[in-house]
């Protein structure tokens, strides 16, 4: 089967950077989002900016699977750090992803578990390896692998951050990754999440976020390109 990579970006600049390098581009709109199919580094890809939050992310991931028949999914963007030694500018490659705000604990389930689904969604090991080396090539010595915790919350309070760390033991938090992982799981499509740290997910978060967004967008686009190159060679 031919590899076709679905790329779900969070930021406009990131998607624009990738689109500028897309060959044979054709665009179409589904459910209000524009999907751009083309060739990146010799690989068939479909790029979309999904919008903020879990529902927007899942809708776009499902369209990539059902309409475009992608064989792999990558989600890139920025995230808040949950870990003292993970600094602004560092990269995270997901080992797995979970919801920190899905709560059916009254029925005896742990936080994150959607009944009938796993608590965390494991990333594809081959894609993790490619994403790790792609990130290291762009920002050497600043990539960690670990869990990504997602929820419909921009995390900017210490108590909120502490709660997420307690329930998830994740390295970073953002608002889409686990929904994309969940969709990938249900479609049997391998995925990885790749995030650049933009803030510390505490009371400094609102200040750091805008400053770092542009740098992160370019960094994520570069790493995604490297990932496409490696998938093409495989
Ligand atoms: N994405 C980047 N920073 C974030 C934060 N602090 N909370 C949620 N999503 C984010």
JSON list of C-alpha atoms and ligand atoms in Angstrom, two decimals:
[
{"chain": "A", "resi": 1, "resn": "UNK", "atom": "CA", "xyz": [0.00, 0.00, 0.00]},
{"chain": "A", "resi": 2, "resn": "UNK", "atom": "CA", "xyz": [1.22, 3.50, -0.85]},
{"chain": "A", "resi": 3, "resn": "UNK", "atom": "CA", "xyz": [2.03, 5.65, 2.16]},
{"chain": "A", "resi": 4, "resn": "UNK", "atom": "CA", "xyz": [-0.11, 8.76, 2.55]},
{"chain": "A", "resi": 5, "resn": "UNK", "atom": "CA", "xyz": [0.59, 10.96, 5.56]},
{"chain": "A", "resi": 6, "resn": "UNK", "atom": "CA", "xyz": [-2.15, 13.07, 7.14]},
{"chain": "A", "resi": 7, "resn": "UNK", "atom": "CA", "xyz": [-0.62, 16.13, 8.78]},
{"chain": "A", "resi": 8, "resn": "UNK", "atom": "CA", "xyz": [-2.78, 17.93, 11.33]},
{"chain": "A", "resi": 9, "resn": "UNK", "atom": "CA", "xyz": [-1.24, 21.23, 12.31]},
{"chain": "A", "resi": 10, "resn": "UNK", "atom": "CA", "xyz": [-2.44, 23.54, 15.02]},
{"chain": "A", "resi": 11, "resn": "UNK", "atom": "CA", "xyz": [-0.95, 26.81, 13.88]},
{"chain": "A", "resi": 12, "resn": "UNK", "atom": "CA", "xyz": [-1.60, 28.89, 10.78]},
{"chain": "A", "resi": 13, "resn": "UNK", "atom": "CA", "xyz": [2.09, 29.67, 10.22]},
{"chain": "A", "resi": 14, "resn": "UNK", "atom": "CA", "xyz": [3.04, 26.05, 10.49]},
{"chain": "A", "resi": 15, "resn": "UNK", "atom": "CA", "xyz": [0.48, 24.97, 7.92]},
{"chain": "A", "resi": 16, "resn": "UNK", "atom": "CA", "xyz": [1.45, 27.91, 5.66]},
{"chain": "A", "resi": 17, "resn": "UNK", "atom": "CA", "xyz": [5.12, 26.93, 5.81]},
{"chain": "A", "resi": 18, "resn": "UNK", "atom": "CA", "xyz": [4.23, 23.37, 4.79]},
{"chain": "A", "resi": 19, "resn": "UNK", "atom": "CA", "xyz": [1.84, 24.53, 2.06]},
{"chain": "A", "resi": 20, "resn": "UNK", "atom": "CA", "xyz": [4.54, 26.70, 0.51]},
{"chain": "A", "resi": 21, "resn": "UNK", "atom": "CA", "xyz": [6.56, 23.53, -0.03]},
{"chain": "A", "resi": 22, "resn": "UNK", "atom": "CA", "xyz": [3.73, 21.29, -1.20]},
{"chain": "A", "resi": 23, "resn": "UNK", "atom": "CA", "xyz": [3.95, 20.18, -4.84]},
{"chain": "A", "resi": 24, "resn": "UNK", "atom": "CA", "xyz": [0.91, 19.31, -7.02]},
{"chain": "A", "resi": 25, "resn": "UNK", "atom": "CA", "xyz": [-1.34, 20.95, -4.44]},
{"chain": "A", "resi": 26, "resn": "UNK", "atom": "CA", "xyz": [-5.12, 20.54, -4.62]},
{"chain": "A", "resi": 27, "resn": "UNK", "atom": "CA", "xyz": [-7.41, 21.93, -1.93]},
{"chain": "A", "resi": 28, "resn": "UNK", "atom": "CA", "xyz": [-10.94, 21.08, -0.82]},
{"chain": "A", "resi": 29, "resn": "UNK", "atom": "CA", "xyz": [-13.15, 22.04, 2.09]},
{"chain": "A", "resi": 30, "resn": "UNK", "atom": "CA", "xyz": [-14.86, 19.49, 4.37]},
{"chain": "A", "resi": 31, "resn": "UNK", "atom": "CA", "xyz": [-16.81, 20.39, 7.52]},
{"chain": "A", "resi": 32, "resn": "UNK", "atom": "CA", "xyz": [-15.47, 23.93, 7.29]},
{"chain": "A", "resi": 33, "resn": "UNK", "atom": "CA", "xyz": [-11.76, 23.01, 7.22]},
{"chain": "A", "resi": 34, "resn": "UNK", "atom": "CA", "xyz": [-9.55, 23.23, 4.12]},
{"chain": "A", "resi": 35, "resn": "UNK", "atom": "CA", "xyz": [-7.60, 20.09, 3.30]},
{"chain": "A", "resi": 36, "resn": "UNK", "atom": "CA", "xyz": [-4.54, 20.42, 1.07]},
{"chain": "A", "resi": 37, "resn": "UNK", "atom": "CA", "xyz": [-3.39, 17.28, -0.75]},
{"chain": "A", "resi": 38, "resn": "UNK", "atom": "CA", "xyz": [0.00, 17.19, -2.46]},
{"chain": "A", "resi": 39, "resn": "UNK", "atom": "CA", "xyz": [3.54, 15.92, -2.35]},
{"chain": "A", "resi": 40, "resn": "UNK", "atom": "CA", "xyz": [6.03, 16.86, 0.39]},
{"chain": "A", "resi": 41, "resn": "UNK", "atom": "CA", "xyz": [9.61, 15.56, 0.16]},
{"chain": "A", "resi": 42, "resn": "UNK", "atom": "CA", "xyz": [8.38, 13.03, -2.42]},
{"chain": "A", "resi": 43, "resn": "UNK", "atom": "CA", "xyz": [5.65, 11.70, -0.09]},
{"chain": "A", "resi": 44, "resn": "UNK", "atom": "CA", "xyz": [1.88, 11.94, -0.66]},
{"chain": "A", "resi": 45, "resn": "UNK", "atom": "CA", "xyz": [0.48, 14.07, 2.15]},
{"chain": "A", "resi": 46, "resn": "UNK", "atom": "CA", "xyz": [-2.71, 15.86, 3.15]},
{"chain": "A", "resi": 47, "resn": "UNK", "atom": "CA", "xyz": [-2.29, 18.95, 5.35]},
{"chain": "A", "resi": 48, "resn": "UNK", "atom": "CA", "xyz": [-5.02, 20.53, 7.45]},
{"chain": "A", "resi": 49, "resn": "UNK", "atom": "CA", "xyz": [-5.25, 23.13, 10.19]},
{"chain": "A", "resi": 50, "resn": "UNK", "atom": "CA", "xyz": [-7.91, 21.61, 12.41]},
{"chain": "A", "resi": 51, "resn": "UNK", "atom": "CA", "xyz": [-8.77, 24.42, 14.81]},
{"chain": "A", "resi": 52, "resn": "UNK", "atom": "CA", "xyz": [-8.64, 24.30, 18.59]},
{"chain": "A", "resi": 53, "resn": "UNK", "atom": "CA", "xyz": [-9.87, 21.48, 20.79]},
{"chain": "A", "resi": 54, "resn": "UNK", "atom": "CA", "xyz": [-10.71, 17.80, 20.79]},
{"chain": "A", "resi": 55, "resn": "UNK", "atom": "CA", "xyz": [-13.85, 17.84, 18.65]},
{"chain": "A", "resi": 56, "resn": "UNK", "atom": "CA", "xyz": [-12.27, 19.92, 15.86]},
{"chain": "A", "resi": 57, "resn": "UNK", "atom": "CA", "xyz": [-9.25, 17.63, 15.93]},
{"chain": "A", "resi": 58, "resn": "UNK", "atom": "CA", "xyz": [-11.28, 14.41, 15.77]},
{"chain": "A", "resi": 59, "resn": "UNK", "atom": "CA", "xyz": [-13.44, 15.70, 12.91]},
{"chain": "A", "resi": 60, "resn": "UNK", "atom": "CA", "xyz": [-10.38, 16.51, 10.80]},
{"chain": "A", "resi": 61, "resn": "UNK", "atom": "CA", "xyz": [-8.63, 13.24, 11.68]},
{"chain": "A", "resi": 62, "resn": "UNK", "atom": "CA", "xyz": [-11.70, 11.25, 10.65]},
{"chain": "A", "resi": 63, "resn": "UNK", "atom": "CA", "xyz": [-11.98, 13.14, 7.35]},
{"chain": "A", "resi": 64, "resn": "UNK", "atom": "CA", "xyz": [-8.31, 12.39, 6.67]},
{"chain": "A", "resi": 65, "resn": "UNK", "atom": "CA", "xyz": [-9.04, 8.69, 7.24]},
{"chain": "A", "resi": 66, "resn": "UNK", "atom": "CA", "xyz": [-12.44, 8.37, 5.51]},
{"chain": "A", "resi": 67, "resn": "UNK", "atom": "CA", "xyz": [-12.18, 10.84, 2.63]},
{"chain": "A", "resi": 68, "resn": "UNK", "atom": "CA", "xyz": [-8.43, 10.84, 1.91]},
{"chain": "A", "resi": 69, "resn": "UNK", "atom": "CA", "xyz": [-7.51, 7.32, 3.04]},
{"chain": "A", "resi": 70, "resn": "UNK", "atom": "CA", "xyz": [-4.37, 8.39, 4.88]},
{"chain": "A", "resi": 71, "resn": "UNK", "atom": "CA", "xyz": [-2.18, 5.50, 6.06]},
{"chain": "A", "resi": 72, "resn": "UNK", "atom": "CA", "xyz": [-0.39, 7.50, 8.79]},
{"chain": "A", "resi": 73, "resn": "UNK", "atom": "CA", "xyz": [-1.24, 10.53, 10.96]},
{"chain": "A", "resi": 74, "resn": "UNK", "atom": "CA", "xyz": [0.97, 13.13, 12.58]},
{"chain": "A", "resi": 75, "resn": "UNK", "atom": "CA", "xyz": [-0.19, 15.94, 14.82]},
{"chain": "A", "resi": 76, "resn": "UNK", "atom": "CA", "xyz": [2.16, 18.85, 15.36]},
{"chain": "A", "resi": 77, "resn": "UNK", "atom": "CA", "xyz": [1.94, 22.13, 17.21]},
{"chain": "A", "resi": 78, "resn": "UNK", "atom": "CA", "xyz": [2.77, 23.59, 20.58]},
{"chain": "A", "resi": 79, "resn": "UNK", "atom": "CA", "xyz": [2.20, 22.41, 24.12]},
{"chain": "A", "resi": 80, "resn": "UNK", "atom": "CA", "xyz": [2.59, 23.50, 27.72]},
{"chain": "A", "resi": 81, "resn": "UNK", "atom": "CA", "xyz": [5.34, 21.77, 29.71]},
{"chain": "A", "resi": 82, "resn": "UNK", "atom": "CA", "xyz": [4.34, 19.63, 32.71]},
{"chain": "A", "resi": 83, "resn": "UNK", "atom": "CA", "xyz": [7.88, 18.82, 33.63]},
{"chain": "A", "resi": 84, "resn": "UNK", "atom": "CA", "xyz": [10.54, 21.06, 35.27]},
{"chain": "A", "resi": 85, "resn": "UNK", "atom": "CA", "xyz": [13.34, 20.03, 32.92]},
{"chain": "A", "resi": 86, "resn": "UNK", "atom": "CA", "xyz": [11.30, 20.45, 29.74]},
{"chain": "A", "resi": 87, "resn": "UNK", "atom": "CA", "xyz": [11.89, 24.02, 28.65]},
{"chain": "A", "resi": 88, "resn": "UNK", "atom": "CA", "xyz": [10.38, 26.42, 26.16]},
{"chain": "A", "resi": 89, "resn": "UNK", "atom": "CA", "xyz": [11.65, 25.42, 22.72]},
{"chain": "A", "resi": 90, "resn": "UNK", "atom": "CA", "xyz": [12.17, 21.75, 23.60]},
{"chain": "A", "resi": 91, "resn": "UNK", "atom": "CA", "xyz": [10.32, 19.10, 21.60]},
{"chain": "A", "resi": 92, "resn": "UNK", "atom": "CA", "xyz": [8.14, 16.20, 22.75]},
{"chain": "A", "resi": 93, "resn": "UNK", "atom": "CA", "xyz": [7.52, 13.05, 20.70]},
{"chain": "A", "resi": 94, "resn": "UNK", "atom": "CA", "xyz": [4.55, 11.09, 22.06]},
{"chain": "A", "resi": 95, "resn": "UNK", "atom": "CA", "xyz": [4.88, 7.57, 23.39]},
{"chain": "A", "resi": 96, "resn": "UNK", "atom": "CA", "xyz": [1.12, 7.70, 24.00]},
{"chain": "A", "resi": 97, "resn": "UNK", "atom": "CA", "xyz": [-1.69, 10.19, 24.50]},
{"chain": "A", "resi": 98, "resn": "UNK", "atom": "CA", "xyz": [-4.58, 10.46, 26.95]},
{"chain": "A", "resi": 99, "resn": "UNK", "atom": "CA", "xyz": [-7.43, 12.78, 27.91]},
{"chain": "A", "resi": 100, "resn": "UNK", "atom": "CA", "xyz": [-6.87, 14.56, 31.22]},
{"chain": "A", "resi": 101, "resn": "UNK", "atom": "CA", "xyz": [-10.46, 15.85, 31.30]},
{"chain": "A", "resi": 102, "resn": "UNK", "atom": "CA", "xyz": [-12.52, 12.75, 30.51]},
{"chain": "A", "resi": 103, "resn": "UNK", "atom": "CA", "xyz": [-14.11, 11.70, 33.77]},
{"chain": "A", "resi": 104, "resn": "UNK", "atom": "CA", "xyz": [-16.27, 8.59, 34.26]},
{"chain": "A", "resi": 105, "resn": "UNK", "atom": "CA", "xyz": [-14.74, 7.86, 37.67]},
{"chain": "A", "resi": 106, "resn": "UNK", "atom": "CA", "xyz": [-18.21, 7.37, 39.31]},
{"chain": "A", "resi": 107, "resn": "UNK", "atom": "CA", "xyz": [-18.38, 4.13, 37.28]},
{"chain": "A", "resi": 108, "resn": "UNK", "atom": "CA", "xyz": [-14.97, 3.02, 38.54]},
{"chain": "A", "resi": 109, "resn": "UNK", "atom": "CA", "xyz": [-12.97, 4.03, 35.47]},
{"chain": "A", "resi": 110, "resn": "UNK", "atom": "CA", "xyz": [-9.69, 5.96, 35.75]},
{"chain": "A", "resi": 111, "resn": "UNK", "atom": "CA", "xyz": [-9.51, 9.58, 34.49]},
{"chain": "A", "resi": 112, "resn": "UNK", "atom": "CA", "xyz": [-8.99, 9.60, 30.75]},
{"chain": "A", "resi": 113, "resn": "UNK", "atom": "CA", "xyz": [-10.75, 6.36, 29.97]},
{"chain": "A", "resi": 114, "resn": "UNK", "atom": "CA", "xyz": [-13.59, 6.46, 27.50]},
{"chain": "A", "resi": 115, "resn": "UNK", "atom": "CA", "xyz": [-15.51, 3.25, 28.25]},
{"chain": "A", "resi": 116, "resn": "UNK", "atom": "CA", "xyz": [-14.63, 0.65, 25.62]},
{"chain": "A", "resi": 117, "resn": "UNK", "atom": "CA", "xyz": [-11.37, 2.44, 24.72]},
{"chain": "A", "resi": 118, "resn": "UNK", "atom": "CA", "xyz": [-7.89, 2.19, 26.25]},
{"chain": "A", "resi": 119, "resn": "UNK", "atom": "CA", "xyz": [-6.89, 4.73, 28.93]},
{"chain": "A", "resi": 120, "resn": "UNK", "atom": "CA", "xyz": [-4.01, 5.90, 26.77]},
{"chain": "A", "resi": 121, "resn": "UNK", "atom": "CA", "xyz": [-3.52, 5.54, 23.02]},
{"chain": "A", "resi": 122, "resn": "UNK", "atom": "CA", "xyz": [-0.05, 4.24, 22.14]},
{"chain": "A", "resi": 123, "resn": "UNK", "atom": "CA", "xyz": [1.84, 5.95, 19.31]},
{"chain": "A", "resi": 124, "resn": "UNK", "atom": "CA", "xyz": [3.38, 3.93, 16.50]},
{"chain": "A", "resi": 125, "resn": "UNK", "atom": "CA", "xyz": [6.95, 2.96, 17.41]},
{"chain": "A", "resi": 126, "resn": "UNK", "atom": "CA", "xyz": [8.35, 3.36, 13.90]},
{"chain": "A", "resi": 127, "resn": "UNK", "atom": "CA", "xyz": [6.82, 6.83, 13.57]},
{"chain": "A", "resi": 128, "resn": "UNK", "atom": "CA", "xyz": [8.13, 7.71, 17.04]},
{"chain": "A", "resi": 129, "resn": "UNK", "atom": "CA", "xyz": [11.63, 6.78, 15.94]},
{"chain": "A", "resi": 130, "resn": "UNK", "atom": "CA", "xyz": [11.36, 8.86, 12.77]},
{"chain": "A", "resi": 131, "resn": "UNK", "atom": "CA", "xyz": [9.84, 11.80, 14.64]},
{"chain": "A", "resi": 132, "resn": "UNK", "atom": "CA", "xyz": [12.57, 11.65, 17.29]},
{"chain": "A", "resi": 133, "resn": "UNK", "atom": "CA", "xyz": [15.41, 11.74, 14.78]},
{"chain": "A", "resi": 134, "resn": "UNK", "atom": "CA", "xyz": [13.58, 14.39, 12.72]},
{"chain": "A", "resi": 135, "resn": "UNK", "atom": "CA", "xyz": [13.23, 16.59, 15.83]},
{"chain": "A", "resi": 136, "resn": "UNK", "atom": "CA", "xyz": [16.84, 16.02, 16.91]},
{"chain": "A", "resi": 137, "resn": "UNK", "atom": "CA", "xyz": [18.04, 17.06, 13.46]},
{"chain": "A", "resi": 138, "resn": "UNK", "atom": "CA", "xyz": [16.28, 20.42, 13.88]},
{"chain": "A", "resi": 139, "resn": "UNK", "atom": "CA", "xyz": [16.98, 21.04, 17.58]},
{"chain": "A", "resi": 140, "resn": "UNK", "atom": "CA", "xyz": [19.76, 18.68, 18.76]},
{"chain": "A", "resi": 141, "resn": "UNK", "atom": "CA", "xyz": [19.71, 17.51, 22.39]},
{"chain": "A", "resi": 142, "resn": "UNK", "atom": "CA", "xyz": [16.27, 18.98, 23.10]},
{"chain": "A", "resi": 143, "resn": "UNK", "atom": "CA", "xyz": [13.81, 16.19, 22.33]},
{"chain": "A", "resi": 144, "resn": "UNK", "atom": "CA", "xyz": [12.04, 13.99, 24.90]},
{"chain": "A", "resi": 145, "resn": "UNK", "atom": "CA", "xyz": [9.69, 11.08, 24.39]},
{"chain": "A", "resi": 146, "resn": "UNK", "atom": "CA", "xyz": [6.73, 10.63, 26.71]},
{"chain": "A", "resi": 147, "resn": "UNK", "atom": "CA", "xyz": [3.03, 10.94, 27.29]},
{"chain": "A", "resi": 148, "resn": "UNK", "atom": "CA", "xyz": [0.93, 13.82, 25.94]},
{"chain": "A", "resi": 149, "resn": "UNK", "atom": "CA", "xyz": [-2.19, 14.82, 27.94]},
{"chain": "A", "resi": 150, "resn": "UNK", "atom": "CA", "xyz": [-4.99, 16.57, 26.05]},
{"chain": "A", "resi": 151, "resn": "UNK", "atom": "CA", "xyz": [-8.09, 18.41, 27.18]},
{"chain": "A", "resi": 152, "resn": "UNK", "atom": "CA", "xyz": [-10.37, 21.29, 26.28]},
{"chain": "A", "resi": 153, "resn": "UNK", "atom": "CA", "xyz": [-8.47, 23.68, 28.55]},
{"chain": "A", "resi": 154, "resn": "UNK", "atom": "CA", "xyz": [-5.65, 26.15, 28.02]},
{"chain": "A", "resi": 155, "resn": "UNK", "atom": "CA", "xyz": [-3.70, 25.36, 31.17]},
{"chain": "A", "resi": 156, "resn": "UNK", "atom": "CA", "xyz": [-2.50, 28.52, 32.93]},
{"chain": "A", "resi": 157, "resn": "UNK", "atom": "CA", "xyz": [-2.96, 27.90, 36.66]},
{"chain": "A", "resi": 158, "resn": "UNK", "atom": "CA", "xyz": [-0.66, 26.02, 39.01]},
{"chain": "A", "resi": 159, "resn": "UNK", "atom": "CA", "xyz": [-3.49, 23.97, 40.60]},
{"chain": "A", "resi": 160, "resn": "UNK", "atom": "CA", "xyz": [-4.82, 22.99, 37.16]},
{"chain": "A", "resi": 161, "resn": "UNK", "atom": "CA", "xyz": [-1.31, 21.96, 36.09]},
{"chain": "A", "resi": 162, "resn": "UNK", "atom": "CA", "xyz": [-0.72, 19.95, 39.28]},
{"chain": "A", "resi": 163, "resn": "UNK", "atom": "CA", "xyz": [-4.01, 18.07, 38.79]},
{"chain": "A", "resi": 164, "resn": "UNK", "atom": "CA", "xyz": [-3.12, 17.13, 35.20]},
{"chain": "A", "resi": 165, "resn": "UNK", "atom": "CA", "xyz": [0.33, 15.91, 36.27]},
{"chain": "A", "resi": 166, "resn": "UNK", "atom": "CA", "xyz": [-1.27, 13.82, 39.01]},
{"chain": "A", "resi": 167, "resn": "UNK", "atom": "CA", "xyz": [-3.85, 12.14, 36.78]},
{"chain": "A", "resi": 168, "resn": "UNK", "atom": "CA", "xyz": [-1.76, 11.71, 33.63]},
{"chain": "A", "resi": 169, "resn": "UNK", "atom": "CA", "xyz": [1.98, 11.66, 34.47]},
{"chain": "A", "resi": 170, "resn": "UNK", "atom": "CA", "xyz": [2.38, 13.33, 31.06]},
{"chain": "A", "resi": 171, "resn": "UNK", "atom": "CA", "xyz": [5.33, 15.43, 29.84]},
{"chain": "A", "resi": 172, "resn": "UNK", "atom": "CA", "xyz": [3.19, 18.10, 28.24]},
{"chain": "A", "resi": 173, "resn": "UNK", "atom": "CA", "xyz": [-0.39, 19.24, 27.72]},
{"chain": "A", "resi": 174, "resn": "UNK", "atom": "CA", "xyz": [-2.27, 20.55, 24.71]},
{"chain": "A", "resi": 175, "resn": "UNK", "atom": "CA", "xyz": [-5.79, 20.46, 23.29]},
{"chain": "A", "resi": 176, "resn": "UNK", "atom": "CA", "xyz": [-5.93, 18.04, 20.33]},
{"chain": "A", "resi": 177, "resn": "UNK", "atom": "CA", "xyz": [-3.42, 15.18, 20.40]},
{"chain": "A", "resi": 178, "resn": "UNK", "atom": "CA", "xyz": [-5.40, 12.53, 22.29]},
{"chain": "A", "resi": 179, "resn": "UNK", "atom": "CA", "xyz": [-8.50, 13.12, 20.14]},
{"chain": "A", "resi": 180, "resn": "UNK", "atom": "CA", "xyz": [-6.38, 12.50, 17.05]},
{"chain": "A", "resi": 181, "resn": "UNK", "atom": "CA", "xyz": [-4.83, 9.45, 18.70]},
{"chain": "A", "resi": 182, "resn": "UNK", "atom": "CA", "xyz": [-8.31, 8.16, 19.60]},
{"chain": "A", "resi": 183, "resn": "UNK", "atom": "CA", "xyz": [-9.48, 8.62, 16.00]},
{"chain": "A", "resi": 184, "resn": "UNK", "atom": "CA", "xyz": [-6.33, 6.95, 14.68]},
{"chain": "A", "resi": 185, "resn": "UNK", "atom": "CA", "xyz": [-6.92, 4.02, 17.06]},
{"chain": "A", "resi": 186, "resn": "UNK", "atom": "CA", "xyz": [-10.50, 3.51, 15.88]},
{"chain": "A", "resi": 187, "resn": "UNK", "atom": "CA", "xyz": [-9.37, 3.57, 12.25]},
{"chain": "A", "resi": 188, "resn": "UNK", "atom": "CA", "xyz": [-6.32, 1.34, 12.78]},
{"chain": "A", "resi": 189, "resn": "UNK", "atom": "CA", "xyz": [-4.00, 4.10, 11.50]},
{"chain": "A", "resi": 190, "resn": "UNK", "atom": "CA", "xyz": [-0.54, 4.58, 13.06]},
{"chain": "A", "resi": 191, "resn": "UNK", "atom": "CA", "xyz": [0.05, 8.04, 14.56]},
{"chain": "A", "resi": 192, "resn": "UNK", "atom": "CA", "xyz": [2.54, 10.17, 16.40]},
{"chain": "A", "resi": 193, "resn": "UNK", "atom": "CA", "xyz": [2.27, 13.55, 18.11]},
{"chain": "A", "resi": 194, "resn": "UNK", "atom": "CA", "xyz": [5.08, 16.01, 17.88]},
{"chain": "A", "resi": 195, "resn": "UNK", "atom": "CA", "xyz": [4.93, 19.16, 19.98]},
{"chain": "A", "resi": 196, "resn": "UNK", "atom": "CA", "xyz": [7.22, 22.11, 20.69]},
{"chain": "A", "resi": 197, "resn": "UNK", "atom": "CA", "xyz": [6.99, 23.53, 24.20]},
{"chain": "A", "resi": 198, "resn": "UNK", "atom": "CA", "xyz": [5.64, 27.10, 24.15]},
{"chain": "A", "resi": 199, "resn": "UNK", "atom": "CA", "xyz": [5.02, 27.70, 27.85]},
{"chain": "A", "resi": 200, "resn": "UNK", "atom": "CA", "xyz": [5.13, 26.15, 31.31]},
{"chain": "A", "resi": 201, "resn": "UNK", "atom": "CA", "xyz": [1.33, 25.67, 31.62]},
{"chain": "A", "resi": 202, "resn": "UNK", "atom": "CA", "xyz": [1.24, 27.95, 34.69]},
{"chain": "A", "resi": 203, "resn": "UNK", "atom": "CA", "xyz": [0.69, 31.64, 35.45]},
{"chain": "A", "resi": 204, "resn": "UNK", "atom": "CA", "xyz": [3.42, 32.61, 32.95]},
{"chain": "A", "resi": 205, "resn": "UNK", "atom": "CA", "xyz": [1.70, 30.70, 30.10]},
{"chain": "A", "resi": 206, "resn": "UNK", "atom": "CA", "xyz": [-0.33, 33.54, 28.59]},
{"chain": "A", "resi": 207, "resn": "UNK", "atom": "CA", "xyz": [2.80, 35.69, 28.31]},
{"chain": "A", "resi": 208, "resn": "UNK", "atom": "CA", "xyz": [5.14, 33.11, 26.78]},
{"chain": "A", "resi": 209, "resn": "UNK", "atom": "CA", "xyz": [2.68, 31.67, 24.29]},
{"chain": "A", "resi": 210, "resn": "UNK", "atom": "CA", "xyz": [2.53, 34.52, 21.70]},
{"chain": "A", "resi": 211, "resn": "UNK", "atom": "CA", "xyz": [6.30, 35.08, 21.79]},
{"chain": "A", "resi": 212, "resn": "UNK", "atom": "CA", "xyz": [7.10, 31.50, 21.06]},
{"chain": "A", "resi": 213, "resn": "UNK", "atom": "CA", "xyz": [4.31, 30.63, 18.65]},
{"chain": "A", "resi": 214, "resn": "UNK", "atom": "CA", "xyz": [6.11, 31.77, 15.46]},
{"chain": "A", "resi": 215, "resn": "UNK", "atom": "CA", "xyz": [9.40, 30.04, 16.28]},
{"chain": "A", "resi": 216, "resn": "UNK", "atom": "CA", "xyz": [7.51, 26.86, 17.19]},
{"chain": "A", "resi": 217, "resn": "UNK", "atom": "CA", "xyz": [5.49, 26.94, 14.00]},
{"chain": "A", "resi": 218, "resn": "UNK", "atom": "CA", "xyz": [8.62, 27.00, 11.85]},
{"chain": "A", "resi": 219, "resn": "UNK", "atom": "CA", "xyz": [10.34, 24.38, 13.95]},
{"chain": "A", "resi": 220, "resn": "UNK", "atom": "CA", "xyz": [7.33, 22.03, 13.76]},
{"chain": "A", "resi": 221, "resn": "UNK", "atom": "CA", "xyz": [7.05, 22.50, 9.99]},
{"chain": "A", "resi": 222, "resn": "UNK", "atom": "CA", "xyz": [10.74, 21.65, 9.57]},
{"chain": "A", "resi": 223, "resn": "UNK", "atom": "CA", "xyz": [10.48, 18.53, 11.72]},
{"chain": "A", "resi": 224, "resn": "UNK", "atom": "CA", "xyz": [7.31, 17.40, 9.90]},
{"chain": "A", "resi": 225, "resn": "UNK", "atom": "CA", "xyz": [9.15, 17.74, 6.59]},
{"chain": "A", "resi": 226, "resn": "UNK", "atom": "CA", "xyz": [11.98, 15.57, 7.94]},
{"chain": "A", "resi": 227, "resn": "UNK", "atom": "CA", "xyz": [9.42, 13.01, 9.09]},
{"chain": "A", "resi": 228, "resn": "UNK", "atom": "CA", "xyz": [7.86, 12.92, 5.60]},
{"chain": "A", "resi": 229, "resn": "UNK", "atom": "CA", "xyz": [11.33, 12.40, 4.10]},
{"chain": "A", "resi": 230, "resn": "UNK", "atom": "CA", "xyz": [11.96, 9.43, 6.40]},
{"chain": "A", "resi": 231, "resn": "UNK", "atom": "CA", "xyz": [8.56, 7.86, 5.72]},
{"chain": "A", "resi": 232, "resn": "UNK", "atom": "CA", "xyz": [9.22, 8.19, 2.00]},
{"chain": "A", "resi": 233, "resn": "UNK", "atom": "CA", "xyz": [12.56, 6.33, 2.34]},
{"chain": "A", "resi": 234, "resn": "UNK", "atom": "CA", "xyz": [11.02, 3.52, 4.44]},
{"chain": "B", "resi": 1, "resn": "LIG", "atom": "N1", "xyz": [-0.83, 24.61, 24.01]},
{"chain": "B", "resi": 1, "resn": "LIG", "atom": "C1", "xyz": [0.27, 25.35, 24.28]},
{"chain": "B", "resi": 1, "resn": "LIG", "atom": "N2", "xyz": [0.32, 25.68, 25.58]},
{"chain": "B", "resi": 1, "resn": "LIG", "atom": "C2", "xyz": [-0.78, 25.16, 26.16]},
{"chain": "B", "resi": 1, "resn": "LIG", "atom": "C3", "xyz": [-1.29, 25.15, 27.47]},
{"chain": "B", "resi": 1, "resn": "LIG", "atom": "N3", "xyz": [-0.65, 25.79, 28.45]},
{"chain": "B", "resi": 1, "resn": "LIG", "atom": "N4", "xyz": [-2.46, 24.51, 27.70]},
{"chain": "B", "resi": 1, "resn": "LIG", "atom": "C4", "xyz": [-3.11, 23.89, 26.70]},
{"chain": "B", "resi": 1, "resn": "LIG", "atom": "N5", "xyz": [-2.68, 23.86, 25.44]},
{"chain": "B", "resi": 1, "resn": "LIG", "atom": "C5", "xyz": [-1.52, 24.49, 25.16]}
]
